[in-house]
CSV table of N, CA and C in Angstrom, one decimal:
chain,number,residue,atom,x,y,z
A,20,MET,N,37.2,78.5,-11.3
A,20,MET,CA,37.2,78.2,-10.1
A,20,MET,C,38.6,77.9,-9.5
A,21,ASP,N,38.6,78.2,-8.4
A,21,ASP,CA,40.0,78.2,-7.6
A,21,ASP,C,40.5,76.7,-7.2
A,22,ARG,N,41.2,76.7,-7.0
A,22,ARG,CA,41.4,75.4,-5.8
A,22,ARG,C,40.5,75.3,-4.3
A,23,ARG,N,40.6,76.0,-3.7
A,23,ARG,CA,39.6,76.2,-2.8
A,23,ARG,C,38.3,75.9,-3.0
A,24,THR,N,38.0,76.3,-3.9
A,24,THR,CA,36.1,76.2,-4.4
A,24,THR,C,36.5,74.4,-4.5
A,25,THR,N,37.1,74.3,-5.7
A,25,THR,CA,37.1,73.0,-5.7
A,25,THR,C,37.3,71.7,-4.8
A,26,ARG,N,38.4,71.9,-3.7
A,26,ARG,CA,38.0,71.1,-3.0
A,26,ARG,C,37.1,71.4,-2.0
A,27,ALA,N,36.4,72.6,-1.3
A,27,ALA,CA,35.0,72.7,-0.7
A,27,ALA,C,34.6,71.6,-1.3
A,28,PHE,N,34.1,72.0,-2.1
A,28,PHE,CA,33.1,71.3,-3.5
A,28,PHE,C,33.3,69.5,-3.3
A,29,ALA,N,34.2,68.9,-3.1
A,29,ALA,CA,34.5,68.1,-3.2
A,29,ALA,C,34.0,67.0,-1.6
A,30,SER,N,34.9,68.4,-0.8
A,30,SER,CA,34.3,67.9,0.5
A,30,SER,C,32.8,68.1,0.8
A,31,GLY,N,32.0,69.0,0.3
A,31,GLY,CA,30.6,68.6,0.3
A,31,GLY,C,30.6,67.3,-0.1
A,32,LEU,N,31.0,67.0,-1.4
A,32,LEU,CA,30.3,65.9,-2.0
A,32,LEU,C,30.8,64.4,-1.2
A,33,LEU,N,31.9,64.7,-0.8
A,33,LEU,CA,32.2,63.5,0.0
A,33,LEU,C,31.2,63.0,1.3
A,34,LEU,N,31.3,64.2,2.4
A,34,LEU,CA,30.2,64.5,3.2
A,34,LEU,C,29.1,63.9,3.4
A,35,THR,N,28.4,64.4,1.8
A,35,THR,CA,27.1,63.9,1.5
A,35,THR,C,26.8,62.4,1.6
A,36,SER,N,27.8,62.2,0.4
A,36,SER,CA,27.8,60.9,0.4
A,36,SER,C,28.3,59.9,1.8
A,37,LEU,N,28.7,60.5,2.6
A,37,LEU,CA,28.9,59.3,3.7
A,37,LEU,C,27.9,59.8,4.7
A,38,LEU,N,27.2,60.8,4.5
A,38,LEU,CA,25.9,60.8,5.5
A,38,LEU,C,24.9,60.1,5.0
A,39,LEU,N,24.5,60.3,3.2
A,39,LEU,CA,23.8,59.0,2.7
A,39,LEU,C,24.0,57.2,3.2
A,40,MET,N,25.3,57.4,2.8
A,40,MET,CA,25.8,56.1,3.3
A,40,MET,C,25.0,55.2,4.6
A,41,GLY,N,25.6,56.3,5.6
A,41,GLY,CA,25.2,56.1,7.2
A,41,GLY,C,23.8,56.1,7.3
A,42,TYR,N,23.0,56.5,6.7
A,42,TYR,CA,21.5,56.8,6.5
A,42,TYR,C,20.9,55.6,6.3
A,43,GLN,N,21.6,55.3,5.3
A,43,GLN,CA,20.7,54.2,4.3
A,43,GLN,C,20.7,52.6,5.7
A,44,HIS,N,22.2,52.8,5.8
A,44,HIS,CA,22.8,51.6,6.8
A,44,HIS,C,21.8,51.6,7.5
A,45,PHE,N,21.5,52.5,8.5
A,45,PHE,CA,21.0,52.4,10.0
A,45,PHE,C,19.3,52.3,10.3
A,46,TYR,N,19.0,53.0,8.7
A,46,TYR,CA,17.4,53.3,8.7
A,46,TYR,C,16.8,52.7,7.4
A,47,SER,N,17.1,51.9,7.4
A,47,SER,CA,17.1,51.3,6.3
A,47,SER,C,15.8,50.5,5.9
A,48,SER,N,14.7,49.9,5.4
A,48,SER,CA,14.0,48.7,5.8
A,48,SER,C,14.5,47.3,5.6
A,49,LYS,N,15.0,47.0,5.2
A,49,LYS,CA,16.2,45.5,4.8
A,49,LYS,C,17.3,45.8,6.0
A,50,ASP,N,17.0,44.9,7.0
A,50,ASP,CA,18.3,44.8,7.8
A,50,ASP,C,18.3,43.4,8.1
A,51,SER,N,19.4,42.9,9.1
A,51,SER,CA,19.8,41.4,9.3
A,51,SER,C,18.5,41.0,9.8
A,52,ASN,N,17.2,41.4,10.4
A,52,ASN,CA,16.2,40.5,10.9
A,52,ASN,C,15.2,40.5,9.9
A,53,SER,N,15.2,40.9,8.7
A,53,SER,CA,14.1,41.0,8.0
A,53,SER,C,13.8,39.7,6.9
A,54,ILE,N,13.1,39.7,6.7
A,54,ILE,CA,12.6,38.1,6.4
A,54,ILE,C,12.6,37.8,4.7
A,55,LYS,N,13.4,36.8,4.0
A,55,LYS,CA,14.2,36.4,3.3
A,55,LYS,C,12.9,36.4,2.1
A,56,GLU,N,13.6,36.6,0.8
A,56,GLU,CA,12.5,36.5,-0.2
A,56,GLU,C,11.7,35.2,-0.2
A,57,GLY,N,10.8,35.4,-0.7
A,57,GLY,CA,10.4,34.1,-1.0
A,57,GLY,C,9.1,32.8,0.2
A,58,TYR,N,9.9,34.1,1.4
A,58,TYR,CA,9.5,33.5,3.0
A,58,TYR,C,8.0,34.1,3.3
A,59,LYS,N,7.4,34.0,4.1
A,59,LYS,CA,6.5,34.6,5.0
A,59,LYS,C,6.2,34.6,6.7
A,60,SER,N,6.0,35.3,6.9
A,60,SER,CA,6.1,36.1,8.6
A,60,SER,C,4.7,35.7,9.1
A,61,VAL,N,5.2,34.1,9.7
A,61,VAL,CA,3.9,33.7,10.7
A,61,VAL,C,4.0,34.2,12.7
A,62,LYS,N,2.7,34.0,13.3
A,62,LYS,CA,2.8,34.2,14.2
A,62,LYS,C,2.5,33.3,15.2
A,63,ILE,N,3.5,33.1,16.0
A,63,ILE,CA,3.4,31.5,16.5
A,63,ILE,C,2.1,30.6,16.9
A,64,SER,N,1.0,31.5,17.3
A,64,SER,CA,0.1,30.8,17.2
A,64,SER,C,-0.9,30.2,15.9
A,65,GLU,N,0.2,30.8,15.2
A,65,GLU,CA,-0.8,30.2,13.6
A,65,GLU,C,0.2,28.8,12.9
A,66,LEU,N,1.8,28.8,13.9
A,66,LEU,CA,1.8,28.6,13.4
A,66,LEU,C,2.7,26.9,14.2
A,67,ASN,N,1.9,27.2,15.5
A,67,ASN,CA,1.0,26.3,16.0
A,67,ASN,C,0.0,25.2,16.2
A,68,SER,N,-1.0,26.1,15.5
A,68,SER,CA,-1.9,25.5,14.7
A,68,SER,C,-1.8,24.8,13.5
A,69,LEU,N,-1.1,25.6,12.7
A,69,LEU,CA,-0.4,24.3,11.3
A,69,LEU,C,0.6,23.6,12.0
A,70,GLN,N,1.0,23.6,13.1
A,70,GLN,CA,1.4,21.9,13.6
A,70,GLN,C,0.6,20.9,13.6
A,71,SER,N,-0.4,21.5,14.2
A,71,SER,CA,-1.5,20.5,14.9
A,71,SER,C,-2.4,19.8,13.7
A,72,GLU,N,-2.6,21.2,12.6
A,72,GLU,CA,-3.0,20.5,11.2
A,72,GLU,C,-2.1,19.7,10.8
A,73,VAL,N,-0.9,19.8,10.4
A,73,VAL,CA,-0.3,19.0,10.2
A,73,VAL,C,0.1,17.2,10.2
A,74,THR,N,-0.3,17.5,11.9
A,74,THR,CA,-0.6,15.9,12.5
A,74,THR,C,-1.4,15.0,12.6
A,75,THR,N,-2.4,16.7,12.3
A,75,THR,CA,-3.6,15.4,12.2
A,75,THR,C,-3.7,14.8,10.8
A,76,TRP,N,-3.5,15.2,10.2
A,76,TRP,CA,-3.6,14.9,8.6
A,76,TRP,C,-2.7,13.8,8.3
A,77,LYS,N,-1.6,14.0,9.3
A,77,LYS,CA,-0.4,12.1,8.8
A,77,LYS,C,-0.9,11.5,9.9
A,78,GLN,N,-2.1,11.5,10.7
A,78,GLN,CA,-2.8,10.6,11.4
A,78,GLN,C,-3.9,10.0,10.6
A,79,LYS,N,-4.1,10.9,10.2
A,79,LYS,CA,-5.7,10.1,8.7
A,79,LYS,C,-4.8,9.5,7.2
A,80,TYR,N,-3.7,10.3,7.6
A,80,TYR,CA,-2.5,9.4,6.0
A,80,TYR,C,-2.6,8.0,6.6
A,81,ASN,N,-1.4,7.9,7.7
A,81,ASN,CA,-1.2,6.4,8.3
A,81,ASN,C,-2.6,5.8,8.1
A,82,GLN,N,-3.9,6.3,8.4
A,82,GLN,CA,-4.6,5.5,9.0
A,82,GLN,C,-5.6,5.2,7.5
A,83,LEU,N,-5.4,5.5,6.7
A,83,LEU,CA,-5.7,5.4,5.5
A,83,LEU,C,-4.5,4.4,4.6
A,84,LYS,N,-3.4,4.4,4.9
A,84,LYS,CA,-2.8,3.8,4.3
A,84,LYS,C,-3.3,2.7,4.8
A,85,LYS,N,-3.2,2.2,6.5
A,85,LYS,CA,-3.6,1.2,7.2
A,85,LYS,C,-5.2,0.1,6.2
A,86,GLU,N,-5.9,1.0,6.0
A,86,GLU,CA,-7.0,0.6,5.7
A,86,GLU,C,-6.5,-0.1,4.4
A,87,GLU,N,-5.9,1.0,3.5
A,87,GLU,CA,-5.3,0.5,2.3
A,87,GLU,C,-4.8,-1.4,2.0
A,88,ALA,N,-3.9,-1.3,2.6
A,88,ALA,CA,-3.1,-2.1,3.3
A,88,ALA,C,-3.9,-3.8,3.7
A,89,LYS,N,-5.0,-3.6,4.5
A,89,LYS,CA,-6.2,-4.3,4.8
A,89,LYS,C,-6.8,-4.5,3.1
A,90,GLU,N,-7.0,-3.8,2.8
A,90,GLU,CA,-8.1,-4.3,1.8
A,90,GLU,C,-7.4,-4.8,0.3
A,91,VAL,N,-6.0,-4.4,0.1
A,91,VAL,CA,-5.5,-5.4,-0.7
A,91,VAL,C,-5.0,-6.3,-0.1
A,92,GLN,N,-4.8,-7.0,1.5
A,92,GLN,CA,-4.4,-8.6,1.6
A,92,GLN,C,-5.8,-9.1,1.9
A,93,SER,N,-7.0,-8.8,1.5
A,93,SER,CA,-8.4,-9.3,1.8
A,93,SER,C,-8.7,-9.5,0.4
A,94,LYS,N,-7.6,-8.9,-0.7
A,94,LYS,CA,-8.7,-9.4,-1.9
A,94,LYS,C,-7.3,-10.3,-2.4
A,95,GLU,N,-6.4,-10.1,-1.8
A,95,GLU,CA,-5.3,-11.2,-2.1
A,95,GLU,C,-5.5,-12.8,-1.3
A,96,ASN,N,-5.7,-12.7,-0.3
A,96,ASN,CA,-6.4,-14.0,0.6
A,96,ASN,C,-7.4,-14.1,0.8
A,97,PRO,N,-8.9,-13.9,0.3
A,97,PRO,CA,-9.8,-14.0,0.6
A,97,PRO,C,-11.0,-14.7,1.5
A,98,LYS,N,-10.8,-14.7,2.3
A,98,LYS,CA,-11.4,-16.0,3.3
A,98,LYS,C,-12.2,-16.5,2.7
A,99,GLN,N,-11.6,-18.0,2.5
A,99,GLN,CA,-12.3,-19.4,1.9
A,99,GLN,C,-13.0,-19.5,3.2
A,100,THR,N,-14.9,-20.5,2.9
A,100,THR,CA,-15.5,-20.7,3.8
A,100,THR,C,-14.6,-22.9,3.6
A,101,ILE,N,-14.9,-23.1,4.4
A,101,ILE,CA,-14.4,-24.8,3.9
A,101,ILE,C,-15.6,-25.7,3.7
A,102,VAL,N,-15.8,-26.0,2.8
A,102,VAL,CA,-16.6,-27.1,2.1
A,102,VAL,C,-16.9,-28.0,3.0
A,103,LYS,N,-17.4,-29.1,3.3
A,103,LYS,CA,-17.4,-30.3,3.9
A,103,LYS,C,-18.2,-31.5,3.1
A,104,TYR,N,-17.9,-32.5,2.9
A,104,TYR,CA,-18.6,-33.4,1.7
A,104,TYR,C,-18.7,-34.9,2.2
A,105,HIS,N,-19.1,-35.4,2.4
A,105,HIS,CA,-19.2,-36.6,2.7
A,105,HIS,C,-19.6,-37.7,1.0
A,106,LEU,N,-19.0,-38.2,1.1
A,106,LEU,CA,-18.8,-39.3,-0.6
A,106,LEU,C,-18.8,-40.6,-0.5
A,107,SER,N,-19.5,-40.9,-0.3
A,107,SER,CA,-20.1,-42.6,-0.5
A,107,SER,C,-20.0,-43.3,-2.0
A,108,ILE,N,-19.2,-44.2,-2.7
A,108,ILE,CA,-18.5,-45.0,-3.2
A,108,ILE,C,-19.2,-46.0,-3.6
A,109,THR,N,-20.4,-46.5,-4.1
A,109,THR,CA,-20.5,-48.0,-4.0
A,109,THR,C,-20.2,-48.6,-5.1
A,110,SER,N,-19.9,-49.9,-5.3
A,110,SER,CA,-19.7,-50.8,-6.8
A,110,SER,C,-20.4,-50.5,-7.7
A,111,GLY,N,-19.7,-50.2,-9.1
A,111,GLY,CA,-19.8,-49.5,-10.0
A,111,GLY,C,-20.0,-48.4,-10.5
A,112,MET,N,-19.6,-47.7,-9.5
A,112,MET,CA,-19.6,-46.2,-10.1
A,112,MET,C,-18.2,-45.6,-10.8
A,113,THR,N,-18.5,-44.8,-11.8
A,113,THR,CA,-17.5,-44.8,-12.1
A,113,THR,C,-16.8,-43.3,-12.1
A,114,PRO,N,-15.3,-43.2,-12.6
A,114,PRO,CA,-14.7,-41.9,-12.0
A,114,PRO,C,-15.7,-40.6,-12.9
A,115,ASP,N,-16.5,-40.9,-14.2
A,115,ASP,CA,-17.5,-39.3,-14.2
A,115,ASP,C,-18.1,-39.3,-13.2
A,116,LYS,N,-18.8,-40.3,-12.5
A,116,LYS,CA,-19.6,-40.3,-11.3
A,116,LYS,C,-19.0,-39.7,-10.4
A,117,ILE,N,-18.0,-39.8,-10.1
A,117,ILE,CA,-17.7,-39.5,-8.6
A,117,ILE,C,-17.1,-37.8,-8.9
A,118,GLY,N,-16.5,-38.1,-9.7
A,118,GLY,CA,-16.3,-36.2,-10.6
A,118,GLY,C,-17.6,-35.4,-10.4
A,119,ALA,N,-18.2,-35.7,-10.6
A,119,ALA,CA,-19.8,-35.2,-10.9
A,119,ALA,C,-20.4,-35.0,-9.5
A,120,ARG,N,-20.3,-36.1,-8.6
A,120,ARG,CA,-20.7,-35.8,-6.9
A,120,ARG,C,-20.0,-34.4,-7.0
A,121,LEU,N,-18.4,-34.5,-6.7
A,121,LEU,CA,-17.6,-34.2,-6.2
A,121,LEU,C,-18.0,-32.4,-6.4
A,122,LYS,N,-18.0,-32.3,-7.9
A,122,LYS,CA,-18.5,-30.9,-8.4
A,122,LYS,C,-19.8,-30.6,-8.0
A,123,THR,N,-20.9,-31.2,-7.4
A,123,THR,CA,-22.5,-31.4,-7.2
A,123,THR,C,-22.1,-30.8,-5.5
A,124,GLY,N,-21.0,-31.2,-4.4
A,124,GLY,CA,-21.2,-31.2,-3.6
A,124,GLY,C,-19.7,-29.7,-3.2
A,125,GLY,N,-19.3,-29.2,-4.2
A,125,GLY,CA,-18.2,-28.0,-4.4
A,125,GLY,C,-16.8,-28.4,-3.9
A,126,ILE,N,-16.6,-29.6,-4.0
A,126,ILE,CA,-15.1,-29.9,-3.7
A,126,ILE,C,-14.3,-29.5,-4.8
A,127,VAL,N,-14.5,-29.7,-6.0
A,127,VAL,CA,-13.4,-29.2,-6.8
A,127,VAL,C,-14.5,-28.4,-8.0
A,128,LYS,N,-13.7,-27.3,-8.7
A,128,LYS,CA,-14.6,-26.7,-9.5
A,128,LYS,C,-15.1,-27.9,-10.7
A,129,ASP,N,-14.2,-28.6,-11.2
A,129,ASP,CA,-14.5,-28.8,-12.7
A,129,ASP,C,-14.5,-30.8,-13.2
A,130,GLY,N,-15.0,-30.9,-12.4
A,130,GLY,CA,-15.3,-32.6,-12.7
A,130,GLY,C,-14.5,-33.3,-13.7
A,131,LYS,N,-14.1,-32.8,-14.7
A,131,LYS,CA,-13.6,-33.6,-15.5
A,131,LYS,C,-12.1,-33.4,-15.5
A,132,LYS,N,-12.1,-32.5,-15.5
A,132,LYS,CA,-10.4,-32.0,-14.4
A,132,LYS,C,-10.0,-33.0,-13.8
A,133,PHE,N,-10.9,-33.4,-12.6
A,133,PHE,CA,-10.6,-34.5,-11.8
A,133,PHE,C,-10.2,-35.8,-12.1
A,134,VAL,N,-11.5,-36.1,-13.0
A,134,VAL,CA,-11.4,-37.6,-13.9
A,134,VAL,C,-10.8,-37.7,-14.7
A,135,GLN,N,-9.7,-36.7,-15.2
A,135,GLN,CA,-8.3,-36.2,-16.0
A,135,GLN,C,-7.3,-37.0,-15.2
A,136,TYR,N,-7.1,-36.1,-13.7
A,136,TYR,CA,-6.4,-36.2,-12.8
A,136,TYR,C,-6.1,-37.3,-12.4
A,137,LEU,N,-7.2,-38.2,-12.3
A,137,LEU,CA,-7.4,-39.7,-12.0
A,137,LEU,C,-6.7,-40.5,-13.0
A,138,ILE,N,-7.0,-40.8,-14.2
A,138,ILE,CA,-6.7,-41.1,-15.0
A,138,ILE,C,-5.0,-40.7,-16.0
A,139,ASP,N,-5.0,-39.9,-15.8
A,139,ASP,CA,-3.2,-39.1,-15.7
A,139,ASP,C,-2.5,-39.9,-15.2
A,140,HIS,N,-2.9,-39.9,-14.1
A,140,HIS,CA,-2.3,-40.8,-12.2
A,140,HIS,C,-2.0,-42.1,-12.0
A,141,GLN,N,-3.2,-43.0,-13.2
A,141,GLN,CA,-3.3,-44.2,-13.0
A,141,GLN,C,-4.2,-44.5,-11.9
A,142,TYR,N,-5.2,-43.5,-10.9
A,142,TYR,CA,-5.4,-43.9,-9.8
A,142,TYR,C,-7.2,-44.0,-10.2
A,143,HIS,N,-7.7,-43.9,-11.2
A,143,HIS,CA,-9.2,-44.4,-11.5
A,143,HIS,C,-9.2,-46.1,-11.7
A,144,SER,N,-8.3,-46.9,-11.7
A,144,SER,CA,-8.2,-48.4,-11.6
A,144,SER,C,-8.0,-48.7,-9.9
A,145,LYS,N,-8.0,-47.9,-9.1
A,145,LYS,CA,-7.6,-47.8,-7.7
A,145,LYS,C,-8.5,-47.2,-6.4
A,146,ILE,N,-10.0,-47.2,-7.2
A,146,ILE,CA,-10.8,-46.0,-6.5
A,146,ILE,C,-11.5,-47.5,-5.7
A,147,GLN,N,-11.8,-47.1,-4.4
A,147,GLN,CA,-11.8,-47.9,-3.3
A,147,GLN,C,-13.3,-48.0,-2.8
A,148,ILE,N,-14.4,-48.8,-2.4
A,148,ILE,CA,-15.5,-48.4,-2.3
A,148,ILE,C,-15.9,-48.3,-0.9
A,149,GLY,N,-16.6,-47.4,-0.4
A,149,GLY,CA,-16.2,-46.5,1.1
A,149,GLY,C,-17.0,-45.4,1.6
A,150,GLU,N,-16.8,-45.1,2.6
A,150,GLU,CA,-17.4,-43.5,2.7
A,150,GLU,C,-16.3,-42.4,3.2
A,151,TYR,N,-15.9,-41.6,2.3
A,151,TYR,CA,-15.0,-40.6,2.7
A,151,TYR,C,-15.6,-39.3,3.1
A,152,GLU,N,-14.8,-38.5,4.2
A,152,GLU,CA,-15.1,-37.3,4.4
A,152,GLU,C,-14.0,-36.1,3.9
A,153,LEU,N,-14.1,-35.3,2.7
A,153,LEU,CA,-13.8,-34.5,1.9
A,153,LEU,C,-14.2,-33.3,2.0
A,154,ASN,N,-13.1,-32.1,1.6
A,154,ASN,CA,-13.2,-30.4,1.5
A,154,ASN,C,-12.1,-30.0,0.4
A,155,ASN,N,-13.4,-28.7,0.7
A,155,ASN,CA,-13.0,-27.9,-0.9
A,155,ASN,C,-10.9,-27.4,-0.8
A,156,ASN,N,-10.7,-27.7,0.0
A,156,ASN,CA,-9.3,-27.0,0.1
A,156,ASN,C,-8.4,-28.5,-0.1
A,157,MET,N,-8.9,-29.3,-0.4
A,157,MET,CA,-7.9,-30.8,-0.8
A,157,MET,C,-7.5,-30.6,-2.3
A,158,SER,N,-6.5,-30.8,-2.5
A,158,SER,CA,-6.1,-30.9,-3.6
A,158,SER,C,-6.7,-32.1,-4.3
A,159,PHE,N,-6.2,-32.3,-6.2
A,159,PHE,CA,-6.4,-33.3,-6.7
A,159,PHE,C,-5.7,-34.7,-6.1
A,160,ALA,N,-4.9,-34.8,-5.8
A,160,ALA,CA,-3.8,-35.3,-5.2
A,160,ALA,C,-3.8,-36.2,-3.9
A,161,GLU,N,-4.4,-35.1,-3.2
A,161,GLU,CA,-4.7,-35.6,-2.0
A,161,GLU,C,-6.7,-36.1,-1.8
A,162,ILE,N,-7.3,-36.1,-2.6
A,162,ILE,CA,-8.6,-36.8,-2.5
A,162,ILE,C,-8.2,-37.9,-3.6
A,163,ALA,N,-7.5,-38.2,-4.6
A,163,ALA,CA,-7.4,-38.9,-5.0
A,163,ALA,C,-6.8,-40.2,-4.5
A,164,LYS,N,-5.5,-39.5,-3.2
A,164,LYS,CA,-5.2,-40.6,-2.0
A,164,LYS,C,-6.3,-40.9,-1.5
A,165,THR,N,-7.2,-40.3,-0.9
A,165,THR,CA,-8.3,-40.9,0.2
A,165,THR,C,-8.9,-41.6,-0.7
A,166,ILE,N,-9.7,-41.4,-2.0
A,166,ILE,CA,-10.3,-42.6,-2.4
A,166,ILE,C,-9.6,-43.6,-3.2
A,167,THR,N,-8.8,-43.9,-2.8
A,167,THR,CA,-7.4,-45.3,-3.0
A,167,THR,C,-7.2,-45.9,-2.0
A,168,LYS,N,-7.4,-44.9,-1.1
A,168,LYS,CA,-6.8,-45.5,0.1
A,168,LYS,C,-5.5,-45.5,0.0
A,169,GLY,N,-4.4,-44.7,-0.6
A,169,GLY,CA,-3.4,-44.5,-0.5
A,169,GLY,C,-2.7,-45.6,-1.2
A,170,ARG,N,-3.7,-46.8,-2.0
A,170,ARG,CA,-2.7,-47.7,-3.1
A,170,ARG,C,-2.3,-46.5,-4.2
């Protein structure tokens, strides 16, 4: 091969590679508007329906969250019914009888604990004869002060 043939062959290779590069650049399937890997092409109508579905699910989620919060609140603060009781203390009644009546009336949960409270705080000897209006929201101290008339 002489010099001219080699140059012609090299020129042909150069021209062919330039043509292939140009073709690939202009006619390849991957262009600047192509979808990136891992993404999906969606029609605008589908996008709108998906967005409305998202808002619907968000509303349902928020509603369930509110309901759950109400349930938790109702469990923490159960509605208590107020029980009123008219206690009549007569002459000769012992603290044990008073505690038993208060338990029967639903004012205290444990009559013996109430009697023990009276004894521990020296209220057992200060109980006064009379009529008293009590309720189940009163503490041992409030009940004791009421039946001793604050003595």
